[in-house]
XYZ file of C-alpha atoms in Angstrom:
726
model
C 20.993 224.466 -19.929
C 21.231 220.994 -19.555
C 21.316 219.674 -22.812
C 21.636 221.255 -26.805
C 18.270 222.826 -27.878
C 16.886 222.802 -31.324
C 18.119 226.236 -32.232
C 21.625 224.982 -31.162
C 21.263 222.180 -33.518
C 19.797 224.058 -36.657
C 23.317 226.371 -36.129
C 25.674 223.595 -35.311
C 24.987 221.419 -38.031
C 23.774 224.371 -40.124
C 27.116 226.031 -40.270
C 28.669 222.726 -41.694
C 26.028 222.605 -43.913
C 27.042 226.010 -45.337
C 30.706 224.600 -46.288
C 28.794 221.322 -47.651
C 26.630 223.477 -49.652
C 29.884 225.559 -51.266
C 31.192 222.245 -52.327
C 27.972 221.505 -54.162
C 27.963 224.506 -56.182
C 31.197 223.993 -57.361
C 29.744 220.684 -58.826
C 27.190 222.370 -60.405
C 24.961 221.044 -57.828
C 21.845 222.982 -55.820
C 21.505 223.516 -52.072
C 19.666 221.033 -50.491
C 20.508 221.064 -46.978
C 17.780 218.388 -45.380
C 17.491 220.657 -42.254
C 14.768 223.207 -41.852
C 16.379 226.535 -40.077
C 14.251 229.283 -38.189
C 14.841 232.667 -38.810
C 17.019 233.442 -35.827
C 19.440 230.067 -36.913
C 19.629 231.867 -40.615
C 20.527 235.039 -39.207
C 23.063 233.962 -37.142
C 24.585 231.677 -39.609
C 24.684 234.391 -42.371
C 26.507 236.854 -39.907
C 28.932 233.881 -38.763
C 29.493 233.105 -41.826
C 30.904 236.452 -43.145
C 33.212 236.855 -40.373
C 34.826 233.624 -40.537
C 35.806 233.952 -44.306
C 36.534 237.901 -43.498
C 33.850 239.091 -45.244
C 35.203 236.993 -48.692
C 32.494 235.616 -51.083
C 33.686 231.614 -51.009
C 35.541 230.822 -54.337
C 34.287 228.599 -56.815
C 37.236 227.054 -58.674
C 38.537 223.732 -58.236
C 42.371 224.646 -56.944
C 43.703 222.056 -54.048
C 44.172 223.085 -50.488
C 46.899 224.754 -49.805
C 49.298 223.478 -46.834
C 47.866 225.493 -43.352
C 52.077 225.591 -42.474
C 52.960 227.389 -45.566
C 51.661 231.066 -44.428
C 53.981 230.817 -40.972
C 56.018 233.801 -40.572
C 54.329 235.462 -43.322
C 55.199 233.646 -46.090
C 53.354 233.037 -49.412
C 51.369 230.344 -50.230
C 53.630 227.985 -52.341
C 52.559 224.441 -52.027
C 49.220 222.280 -51.873
C 47.896 218.814 -51.842
C 47.877 216.750 -54.954
C 45.135 214.012 -54.067
C 42.816 214.926 -51.338
C 41.075 211.485 -52.168
C 43.868 209.320 -50.789
C 43.428 211.964 -48.050
C 40.320 211.176 -46.822
C 41.102 207.613 -47.042
C 43.640 208.106 -44.489
C 46.770 207.982 -46.210
C 49.436 210.601 -43.959
C 51.782 210.860 -47.061
C 48.424 212.267 -49.382
C 48.168 215.090 -46.594
C 51.601 216.563 -47.018
C 52.005 219.548 -49.747
C 53.897 217.695 -52.912
C 52.228 219.780 -55.557
C 52.561 223.813 -56.755
C 50.114 225.774 -55.297
C 47.170 226.289 -57.965
C 46.806 222.979 -59.255
C 43.298 221.985 -60.382
C 41.724 218.721 -59.008
C 39.877 216.724 -61.168
C 36.331 217.363 -61.967
C 34.765 213.889 -61.925
C 36.218 212.768 -58.392
C 35.162 216.192 -57.104
C 31.611 215.019 -57.907
C 32.300 211.356 -56.519
C 33.352 213.498 -53.376
C 30.227 215.446 -52.866
C 27.772 212.383 -53.546
C 29.280 209.994 -51.148
C 29.373 213.150 -48.707
C 25.647 214.089 -49.270
C 24.684 210.187 -49.334
C 26.294 209.499 -45.383
C 25.071 212.863 -44.184
C 20.970 212.319 -44.693
C 20.792 209.541 -41.971
C 22.871 211.399 -39.508
C 20.715 214.610 -40.002
C 17.404 212.898 -39.627
C 18.730 211.390 -36.222
C 20.234 214.468 -35.092
C 23.428 212.825 -34.776
C 25.999 215.909 -34.716
C 29.025 213.376 -33.764
C 28.582 211.934 -37.058
C 27.407 215.035 -39.038
C 30.963 216.417 -37.814
C 33.118 213.155 -38.138
C 31.470 213.072 -42.346
C 32.195 216.544 -42.975
C 35.380 216.540 -41.165
C 36.744 213.578 -43.509
C 35.940 215.230 -46.568
C 35.774 218.814 -45.999
C 39.262 218.859 -44.177
C 40.998 218.709 -47.619
C 39.150 220.984 -49.997
C 39.541 224.892 -49.565
C 37.372 227.792 -48.736
C 39.034 229.956 -51.310
C 40.445 227.973 -53.908
C 43.350 229.513 -55.785
C 43.180 232.368 -53.418
C 47.011 233.841 -52.609
C 46.082 234.851 -49.313
C 43.546 232.249 -48.164
C 43.548 229.291 -50.149
C 44.857 227.117 -47.015
C 41.975 227.627 -44.959
C 39.676 224.255 -45.454
C 35.906 223.975 -45.856
C 35.765 221.788 -42.858
C 37.546 224.751 -40.624
C 35.283 227.552 -42.181
C 31.766 225.346 -41.536
C 32.848 224.424 -38.264
C 33.835 227.932 -36.862
C 30.726 229.420 -38.581
C 28.809 226.564 -36.485
C 30.796 227.130 -33.088
C 29.998 231.542 -33.696
C 26.266 230.943 -34.815
C 25.876 229.208 -31.871
C 27.074 231.416 -29.693
C 25.061 234.141 -31.415
C 21.795 232.362 -30.790
C 22.547 231.844 -27.292
C 23.472 235.837 -26.888
C 19.863 236.972 -28.990
C 18.249 234.460 -26.528
C 19.820 235.824 -23.706
C 19.318 239.602 -24.688
C 16.233 239.596 -26.333
C 18.490 241.662 -29.200
C 19.814 241.583 -32.491
C 22.613 239.488 -33.713
C 25.366 241.041 -31.808
C 28.164 243.345 -33.904
C 31.337 242.176 -34.949
C 33.018 244.839 -32.614
C 30.944 243.792 -29.763
C 32.476 241.512 -27.068
C 29.731 238.834 -27.234
C 32.426 236.104 -27.378
C 34.463 233.872 -24.522
C 37.354 232.373 -25.346
C 37.630 229.573 -22.773
C 40.711 227.481 -22.020
C 41.367 224.817 -19.868
C 45.162 223.103 -18.988
C 45.864 220.161 -16.889
C 48.835 220.736 -14.221
C 50.600 218.219 -13.051
C 50.478 216.033 -15.968
C 54.262 214.553 -16.206
C 54.627 213.604 -12.595
C 51.078 211.808 -12.794
C 52.095 209.849 -15.764
C 55.454 208.921 -14.684
C 54.469 207.968 -11.159
C 55.084 204.297 -11.949
C 57.208 201.197 -10.617
C 59.347 198.979 -12.812
C 56.939 196.388 -12.544
C 54.079 196.521 -15.450
C 55.746 199.856 -16.345
C 54.372 199.730 -20.204
C 50.760 199.269 -19.138
C 50.762 202.008 -16.268
C 52.488 204.402 -18.252
C 49.850 203.898 -21.501
C 46.799 203.692 -18.944
C 47.673 206.892 -17.041
C 48.355 208.321 -20.531
C 45.124 207.248 -21.910
C 43.127 208.021 -19.034
C 43.927 211.749 -18.946
C 43.333 211.837 -22.889
C 39.616 210.606 -22.174
C 39.035 212.709 -18.831
C 40.448 215.840 -21.126
C 37.837 214.857 -23.627
C 34.899 214.004 -21.121
C 35.586 217.209 -19.581
C 35.045 219.398 -22.548
C 31.965 217.379 -23.597
C 30.694 217.543 -19.827
C 31.220 221.679 -19.812
C 29.654 221.939 -23.661
C 26.845 220.373 -22.432
C 26.282 222.173 -19.104
C 26.489 225.150 -21.387
C 23.802 223.801 -24.110
C 26.312 223.759 -26.898
C 27.537 221.416 -29.491
C 31.189 219.908 -30.034
C 31.681 222.190 -32.848
C 32.488 224.968 -30.212
C 35.494 223.208 -29.272
C 38.515 224.753 -31.200
C 41.036 222.283 -30.006
C 42.061 219.467 -27.644
C 45.254 217.872 -26.974
C 48.367 217.368 -24.836
C 45.947 218.216 -21.587
C 44.822 221.521 -22.747
C 41.989 222.697 -24.759
C 40.096 225.894 -26.323
C 36.861 226.439 -26.381
C 34.203 229.259 -27.727
C 31.491 230.225 -25.637
C 28.962 232.940 -25.688
C 29.663 235.871 -23.539
C 26.324 235.733 -21.166
C 26.085 235.775 -17.304
C 24.871 231.961 -17.451
C 28.131 230.921 -19.199
C 30.355 232.885 -17.026
C 28.936 231.019 -14.062
C 28.829 227.834 -15.558
C 32.270 227.952 -16.015
C 33.007 228.977 -12.476
C 30.663 225.863 -11.516
C 32.421 223.690 -13.784
C 35.857 224.348 -12.421
C 34.703 224.173 -8.656
C 33.317 220.733 -9.185
C 36.071 219.293 -11.150
C 38.951 220.484 -8.905
C 37.344 219.906 -5.936
C 36.545 216.068 -7.296
C 40.263 215.691 -8.352
C 41.266 217.026 -4.657
C 38.966 214.137 -3.415
C 40.150 211.495 -5.632
C 44.214 212.446 -6.504
C 44.953 214.784 -3.779
C 47.274 217.587 -5.484
C 48.533 215.412 -8.565
C 46.384 216.594 -10.788
C 44.737 220.722 -11.521
C 42.411 221.990 -14.105
C 43.199 225.451 -14.487
C 40.227 227.014 -16.036
C 40.224 230.598 -17.446
C 38.106 232.802 -19.829
C 38.940 236.008 -21.948
C 36.200 238.063 -23.340
C 36.616 239.261 -27.081
C 34.904 240.738 -29.866
C 34.254 238.507 -33.450
C 36.129 241.043 -35.325
C 39.424 240.593 -33.284
C 39.148 236.982 -33.311
C 38.663 236.778 -36.785
C 41.712 239.128 -37.803
C 39.490 241.881 -38.970
C 40.697 244.523 -36.346
C 44.248 243.946 -36.881
C 47.087 241.560 -35.490
C 47.514 243.235 -32.187
C 43.555 242.866 -31.122
C 43.966 239.476 -32.155
C 47.330 238.768 -30.145
C 45.921 240.573 -27.119
C 43.197 237.883 -26.614
C 45.439 235.169 -25.967
C 48.014 237.361 -24.165
C 45.079 238.224 -22.081
C 44.316 234.593 -21.452
C 47.851 233.283 -20.936
C 48.024 236.158 -18.204
C 44.858 234.928 -16.336
C 45.999 231.364 -16.433
C 49.343 232.282 -14.940
C 47.516 233.843 -11.842
C 44.853 231.039 -11.436
C 47.874 228.080 -11.395
C 49.727 230.172 -8.698
C 46.543 230.700 -6.730
C 45.357 227.616 -7.306
C 43.560 226.242 -4.088
C 41.438 228.564 -1.748
C 41.755 228.453 2.473
C 39.161 225.565 2.757
C 40.886 223.410 0.049
C 44.233 223.949 2.089
C 42.609 222.986 4.906
C 40.878 220.057 3.819
C 43.812 218.998 2.102
C 46.089 219.287 5.415
C 43.774 217.525 7.721
C 45.222 214.417 9.652
C 44.708 211.073 7.971
C 41.461 209.122 9.741
C 42.989 206.341 11.687
C 40.319 204.182 9.862
C 42.138 204.738 6.830
C 45.474 203.817 8.046
C 46.914 200.709 5.728
C 49.871 199.800 3.737
C 51.438 202.206 1.321
C 50.641 201.852 -2.230
C 54.117 200.586 -3.981
C 53.587 203.125 -6.998
C 51.853 206.310 -5.558
C 52.308 206.076 -1.544
C 48.560 206.394 -0.756
C 46.478 204.048 1.353
C 46.088 200.878 0.026
C 43.268 199.287 1.214
C 43.469 196.014 -0.379
C 47.127 194.541 -1.206
C 49.764 196.626 -2.607
C 47.796 198.818 -4.500
C 45.526 201.851 -3.968
C 42.564 201.776 -5.826
C 43.470 204.204 -8.579
C 46.775 202.284 -9.029
C 44.666 199.128 -9.164
C 42.487 200.616 -11.750
C 45.166 201.587 -13.729
C 47.001 198.233 -13.457
C 43.831 196.729 -15.006
C 43.288 199.400 -17.534
C 46.349 199.008 -19.248
C 45.915 195.485 -19.976
C 42.370 196.147 -21.248
C 43.562 198.927 -23.745
C 44.917 196.119 -25.550
C 41.611 194.789 -26.369
C 40.473 195.537 -30.479
C 37.388 197.362 -31.000
C 37.046 198.693 -27.435
C 33.939 201.199 -26.705
C 33.647 203.817 -23.485
C 30.425 204.321 -22.490
C 30.202 207.699 -20.023
C 27.311 206.903 -17.764
C 26.102 208.405 -14.879
C 26.112 204.616 -12.615
C 28.560 201.772 -13.364
C 27.322 199.341 -15.898
C 27.335 195.725 -14.707
C 28.876 193.931 -17.804
C 31.516 196.418 -18.110
C 35.076 195.308 -17.919
C 36.058 198.280 -15.892
C 33.968 201.331 -14.509
C 36.384 204.388 -13.686
C 35.025 206.916 -11.855
C 35.299 210.707 -13.390
C 34.206 214.390 -12.338
C 30.838 215.144 -13.896
C 29.571 219.160 -14.095
C 26.355 217.960 -12.687
C 26.602 214.235 -10.537
C 28.573 211.455 -10.599
C 30.092 209.729 -13.658
C 31.639 206.846 -15.151
C 33.767 205.571 -18.065
C 32.697 201.914 -18.808
C 34.674 199.807 -20.946
C 33.115 197.466 -23.321
C 33.484 195.647 -26.545
C 31.576 197.127 -29.555
C 28.959 194.011 -29.574
C 28.651 194.813 -25.612
C 27.845 198.468 -26.450
C 25.760 198.197 -29.341
C 23.416 195.986 -27.209
C 23.351 198.980 -24.782
C 22.627 201.759 -27.042
C 19.879 203.768 -25.972
C 19.959 202.652 -22.306
C 18.788 205.094 -19.488
C 21.665 206.561 -17.840
C 24.403 206.321 -20.680
C 25.462 210.120 -21.293
C 27.468 209.565 -24.392
C 29.829 206.629 -26.273
C 33.229 207.113 -27.504
C 35.465 204.928 -29.594
C 39.052 204.838 -30.283
C 41.051 205.083 -33.409
C 37.651 203.284 -35.305
C 34.150 204.337 -36.296
C 31.143 202.268 -34.507
C 27.538 202.034 -35.229
C 26.658 203.978 -32.543
C 24.467 207.014 -32.165
C 26.763 209.932 -31.063
C 29.693 207.995 -30.657
C 32.782 210.332 -31.416
C 35.927 208.956 -32.111
C 39.159 209.784 -30.172
C 42.215 209.238 -32.363
C 45.499 208.613 -30.213
C 49.156 207.341 -30.906
C 48.610 204.406 -29.686
C 51.074 202.039 -31.820
C 51.792 199.125 -29.342
C 53.165 195.912 -30.740
C 54.345 194.776 -27.531
C 52.847 195.205 -24.028
C 55.570 193.934 -21.774
C 58.790 195.794 -20.932
C 61.026 192.647 -21.125
C 59.570 191.635 -24.437
C 60.144 195.565 -25.358
C 64.003 195.068 -24.229
C 64.340 191.995 -26.361
C 63.556 193.905 -29.716
C 66.977 194.855 -30.436
C 70.440 193.909 -31.396
C 73.714 194.081 -29.923
C 73.712 195.712 -26.515
C 70.697 195.200 -24.629
C 69.370 198.074 -23.759
C 66.068 200.141 -23.443
C 65.795 203.305 -25.868
C 64.031 206.290 -24.723
C 63.016 208.997 -27.021
C 61.319 212.212 -26.007
C 60.833 215.226 -28.305
C 58.943 218.906 -28.322
C 57.737 220.833 -31.383
C 60.297 223.869 -31.723
C 58.585 227.474 -31.057
C 55.010 226.241 -30.700
C 53.765 228.398 -28.550
C 55.051 231.406 -30.850
C 53.741 229.901 -33.619
C 50.250 229.564 -32.116
C 49.965 232.990 -31.139
C 51.773 235.038 -33.425
C 53.464 232.604 -35.942
C 50.819 233.826 -39.110
C 52.030 237.535 -38.716
C 52.705 238.985 -42.021
C 55.370 241.177 -42.673
C 53.582 242.701 -45.797
C 51.690 246.080 -44.955
C 48.139 245.533 -45.574
C 48.378 241.590 -45.142
C 46.878 239.991 -42.329
C 46.885 236.138 -41.576
C 46.353 235.948 -37.576
C 42.840 234.956 -37.206
C 41.117 231.912 -35.375
C 40.333 230.133 -38.656
C 44.117 229.746 -39.613
C 44.938 229.046 -35.841
C 41.952 226.295 -35.692
C 43.268 224.853 -38.634
C 47.050 224.616 -37.778
C 46.086 223.284 -34.289
C 43.795 220.653 -36.211
C 47.034 219.638 -38.442
C 48.711 219.106 -35.769
C 46.444 216.951 -33.541
C 45.980 215.091 -37.043
C 49.774 213.933 -37.179
C 50.796 213.485 -33.411
C 47.267 211.596 -32.485
C 46.464 209.564 -36.108
C 49.245 209.778 -38.850
C 51.908 208.697 -36.317
C 50.486 205.256 -36.087
C 51.071 204.747 -39.727
C 54.347 206.130 -39.665
C 55.502 203.937 -37.140
C 53.902 200.723 -38.310
C 56.919 199.121 -39.846
C 58.881 199.319 -36.471
C 57.832 196.489 -34.425
C 60.030 197.309 -31.323
C 59.003 200.598 -30.673
C 55.939 201.732 -28.296
C 53.650 204.828 -28.625
C 53.551 206.037 -24.667
C 52.351 209.596 -25.408
C 51.997 211.397 -28.628
C 49.735 214.497 -28.657
C 49.572 218.481 -28.943
C 53.362 219.187 -29.814
C 54.586 216.397 -27.354
C 55.961 212.710 -28.177
C 57.460 209.899 -25.599
C 58.410 206.772 -27.026
C 59.991 203.500 -25.855
C 61.485 200.560 -27.999
C 64.352 198.295 -28.826
C 66.883 200.941 -29.084
C 68.292 200.466 -32.609
C 64.939 200.162 -33.882
C 63.602 203.292 -31.689
C 66.486 205.306 -33.034
C 65.321 204.766 -36.666
C 61.840 205.118 -35.788
C 63.066 208.907 -34.383
C 64.591 209.541 -37.665
C 61.554 208.310 -39.946
C 59.094 210.712 -37.601
C 61.804 213.912 -37.853
C 61.418 213.457 -41.751
C 57.851 212.744 -41.964
C 57.007 215.582 -39.580
C 59.188 218.169 -41.751
C 57.425 216.604 -44.706
C 53.985 216.930 -43.551
C 54.769 220.761 -42.516
C 57.101 221.428 -45.665
C 59.677 222.427 -43.177
C 58.005 225.049 -41.792
C 58.081 223.518 -38.233
C 60.564 221.357 -36.456
C 60.936 219.345 -33.394
C 63.916 218.633 -31.084
C 64.715 215.575 -29.013
C 66.412 213.860 -26.337
C 67.384 209.790 -26.901
C 68.614 207.708 -24.273
C 69.770 204.149 -23.445
C 68.752 202.581 -20.149
C 69.602 198.938 -18.892
C 66.749 196.252 -18.129
C 65.160 196.988 -14.577
C 66.000 200.936 -14.825
C 63.122 202.885 -13.717
C 61.185 204.218 -16.338
C 59.810 207.119 -14.622
C 63.798 208.084 -14.209
C 64.699 207.546 -17.829
C 61.783 209.559 -18.824
C 62.903 212.280 -16.689
C 66.699 211.952 -17.937
C 65.611 212.070 -21.447
C 63.813 215.440 -20.981
C 66.609 216.757 -19.847
C 68.440 215.415 -23.165
C 65.606 217.157 -24.976
C 65.863 220.550 -23.400
C 69.719 220.096 -23.967
C 68.773 220.000 -28.046
C 66.660 223.345 -27.521
C 69.706 225.148 -26.752
C 71.117 224.344 -30.187
C 70.972 227.625 -32.295
C 68.123 226.879 -34.762
C 66.936 224.284 -32.528
C 65.673 220.987 -34.967
C 68.193 218.836 -33.065
C 68.389 215.375 -31.303
C 70.756 214.404 -28.341
C 72.175 211.080 -27.634
C 72.895 209.557 -24.676
C 74.281 212.436 -22.577
C 73.600 216.568 -22.193
C 77.149 217.093 -23.884
C 77.545 219.384 -26.995
C 79.668 216.367 -28.527
C 76.638 214.399 -28.972
C 74.268 217.047 -29.662
C 72.870 217.287 -33.926
C 70.823 219.126 -36.177
C 68.540 216.276 -37.518
C 69.746 216.686 -41.042
C 73.722 216.331 -39.810
C 72.796 213.355 -37.626
C 70.459 211.538 -40.629
C 72.957 212.467 -43.318
C 76.448 212.731 -41.907
C 76.047 210.646 -38.760
C 74.228 207.809 -39.377
C 73.794 207.273 -43.381
C 77.729 208.588 -43.996
C 79.945 207.688 -41.259
C 77.878 204.964 -39.395
C 77.600 203.121 -43.063
C 81.343 203.122 -43.653
C 81.737 201.681 -40.502
C 79.183 199.018 -41.235
C 80.696 198.570 -44.754
C 84.465 198.076 -43.443
C 83.538 196.087 -39.985
C 80.252 194.588 -40.258
C 81.688 191.140 -42.235
C 84.493 191.031 -39.541
C 84.674 187.132 -38.833
C 87.161 187.605 -36.069
C 85.074 190.153 -34.033
C 88.285 192.692 -33.894
C 86.205 195.841 -35.109
C 84.658 196.563 -32.051
C 88.295 196.396 -30.222
C 89.800 198.637 -32.618
C 87.180 200.659 -32.259
C 87.057 200.987 -28.672
C 91.429 201.871 -28.957
C 90.415 204.107 -31.237
C 87.587 206.036 -29.662
C 89.899 206.652 -26.760
C 92.268 208.543 -29.177
C 89.988 210.444 -31.043
C 88.055 211.746 -27.720
C 91.637 213.117 -27.102
C 92.330 214.279 -30.630
C 93.353 217.641 -28.923
C 96.595 216.733 -28.229
C 98.238 215.697 -31.749
C 99.989 212.575 -30.690
C 96.585 210.859 -30.015
C 95.933 211.537 -33.656
C 99.632 209.574 -34.709
C 98.279 206.984 -32.222
C 95.030 206.527 -34.129
C 97.005 206.734 -37.493
C 99.064 203.804 -36.124
C 96.116 202.095 -34.860
C 94.712 202.249 -38.414
C 97.888 200.969 -39.933
C 97.575 197.870 -38.158
C 94.197 196.765 -39.707
C 96.074 196.896 -43.372
C 95.279 193.733 -45.004
C 98.429 191.415 -46.438
C 98.881 190.403 -50.058
C 97.447 187.049 -49.014
C 94.122 188.403 -48.288
C 93.614 189.508 -51.518
C 93.045 193.181 -53.766
C 89.522 193.534 -52.947
C 90.082 193.713 -49.148
C 93.596 195.727 -49.796
C 91.227 198.666 -51.909
C 88.378 198.532 -49.131
C 90.853 199.211 -46.422
C 92.622 201.828 -48.357
C 89.389 203.527 -48.821
C 88.308 203.203 -45.478
C 91.506 204.184 -43.912
C 91.759 207.388 -45.989
C 88.399 208.651 -45.068
C 88.467 207.880 -41.484
C 91.471 209.332 -40.882
C 90.727 212.574 -43.271
C 87.551 212.992 -40.627
C 89.731 212.240 -37.734
C 91.879 215.654 -38.644
C 88.792 217.586 -38.632
C 86.811 218.904 -35.179
C 83.523 218.594 -36.629
C 83.631 215.703 -38.563
C 85.587 213.721 -35.927
C 82.756 214.608 -33.436
C 80.234 213.142 -35.977
C 82.459 210.349 -36.197
C 82.682 209.458 -32.450
C 79.018 209.238 -32.325
C 78.589 207.264 -35.136
C 81.318 204.724 -33.412
C 79.299 204.895 -30.081
C 76.208 203.619 -32.269
C 78.191 200.922 -34.180
C 79.619 199.229 -30.938
C 76.282 199.653 -29.252
C 74.643 197.664 -32.037
C 77.543 195.280 -32.551
C 78.142 194.472 -28.912
C 77.858 190.720 -27.975
C 75.656 189.587 -25.157
C 78.867 188.594 -22.794
C 80.272 192.031 -23.169
C 77.064 193.740 -21.928
C 77.866 194.663 -18.519
C 77.428 198.020 -16.937
C 75.559 200.718 -18.242
C 77.624 202.257 -20.933
């Protein structure tokens, strides 16, 4: 069980080629796999394909793929993608539903896509380069449906069908090899749904000092992403399986599909023990990888046994994970963790994490993260996982391995190409780009980073010199993941692993890839972390707020309004600890989720008066009321706008006392221009004061107006006025 054998290669690549052939048939082309497949692999692939498709024959039409988010909450399919070719080229807007369901695609462009796909696959199949086969198929097949125009299943892509077929067929082949029996029946518990989840991510990432804070944040975040990808590949290689058996990875957790045989159960136990032992030795109790498995039948996993059977798989797995997390360490591990420190290890405390710093003021790990943060800004980085440090590498980072020591080694693309095929290099990764290396897999990450230093970031703002912090989280994602495709219609069942996997992949595409395009215009905004359903951004505060609004609108467009996210937005002075700012902004995020319906943002403080639904904030606060203030006060040469607004703020805050509304009216009257100022200014004042006072009289409008005034005075505060935090 040390590597992928020929049978698994045939089932893994064969499942993807099953999907390729469906596309060929729609163009009148013949099947040509360029891959000899054994009789066992053929049987496994056929059985797996029937299960994944729900026993339905793949369609032959050329209707476009419907949005995977359409069926959430049991809704019928209504919207689809109009331009898959632009989506294939990476345009995020082309991956948004923008046409009525059932629209047909251009026949000639269809054929061009198939020819391009087949031309690229030839070399990768010949070299048995599964990573490249998977990438090529994913780039194209992700935007074409398995069942074109099907009202029930028109949202499942050929790629998700092919990848799941490959995963199930690989499991079936291993079960047959272990038992010496026929292909498992649909009702037999021949599969294991495996999940793993890092505990301690938040504290691990945010355990930083203010010095080089951005580099440290990004390096710790990247390290966790890379380690999770590495650990998934380590476990799959230990089990002898290909990457197609990873159903989802992101946000510090993952799901894998494994065969239910004793050897695999033992491999999972070995993997969990080895990894957590390494984590204890290297990082103490700061990180723990909880691992759990749940036996299941293919019928239950693919919705053929009903919604209850499908949901029970995840419910059983969740219960096991909760127990594992509460009992994470055995007696021997606890004794080891509580042993008194060796006197020889005494030294200065690390200024970041507090552990022993043997050289200087940083421990070995914090020193690694400090160096990694600077290297991540280099272009065209390659990452080799090797069983030894590589001399020419810029940085060699220890990693846990399922069998022996591992190091992740940072190299330039040219250095990596020169080392291709060298003994001891186990696998290759690249970040957000494709390299000409065999079996090199791209890791997509939200890493928009136009600025590296916190001091520069604080300078990328107008008005008050503050660092903006924005944290957000998708609303009700757990419910959507487990039961979001429940259908209220009798006889309809949209819940299956096919749809769940497509849903997860689409979420990852937005938060790990498309986010970089959406944020490209915002040069003062930095992605610290974006993955799964979680988002953490820093930036010049005014740009960051605009970026947050842009992301919310993009997410609404991408999901067709089926999903929302809630966030918190905070302002912090230069030098304020980023870890503390992150913690406080997380509290604002939680406060937003208390709003009925969620889909909200809380500004500055956990106060009901500063919590708005996104539509209200974008349209009523930011566009309507802020723009009115900007239009009237923006060209104030005497700078009296802020002074008047500060006084108005005090009266509006205490507007429950009607006397303060009268004072507000009096103050507005003092702004009235005289006849010598001209008719245009008088008309502008009349329009402004009338609208302003009208809003002041209505509690909800007044609440929105207060928030708009805060934003205006922050944006127009002069540097010599910027003292104190608020």
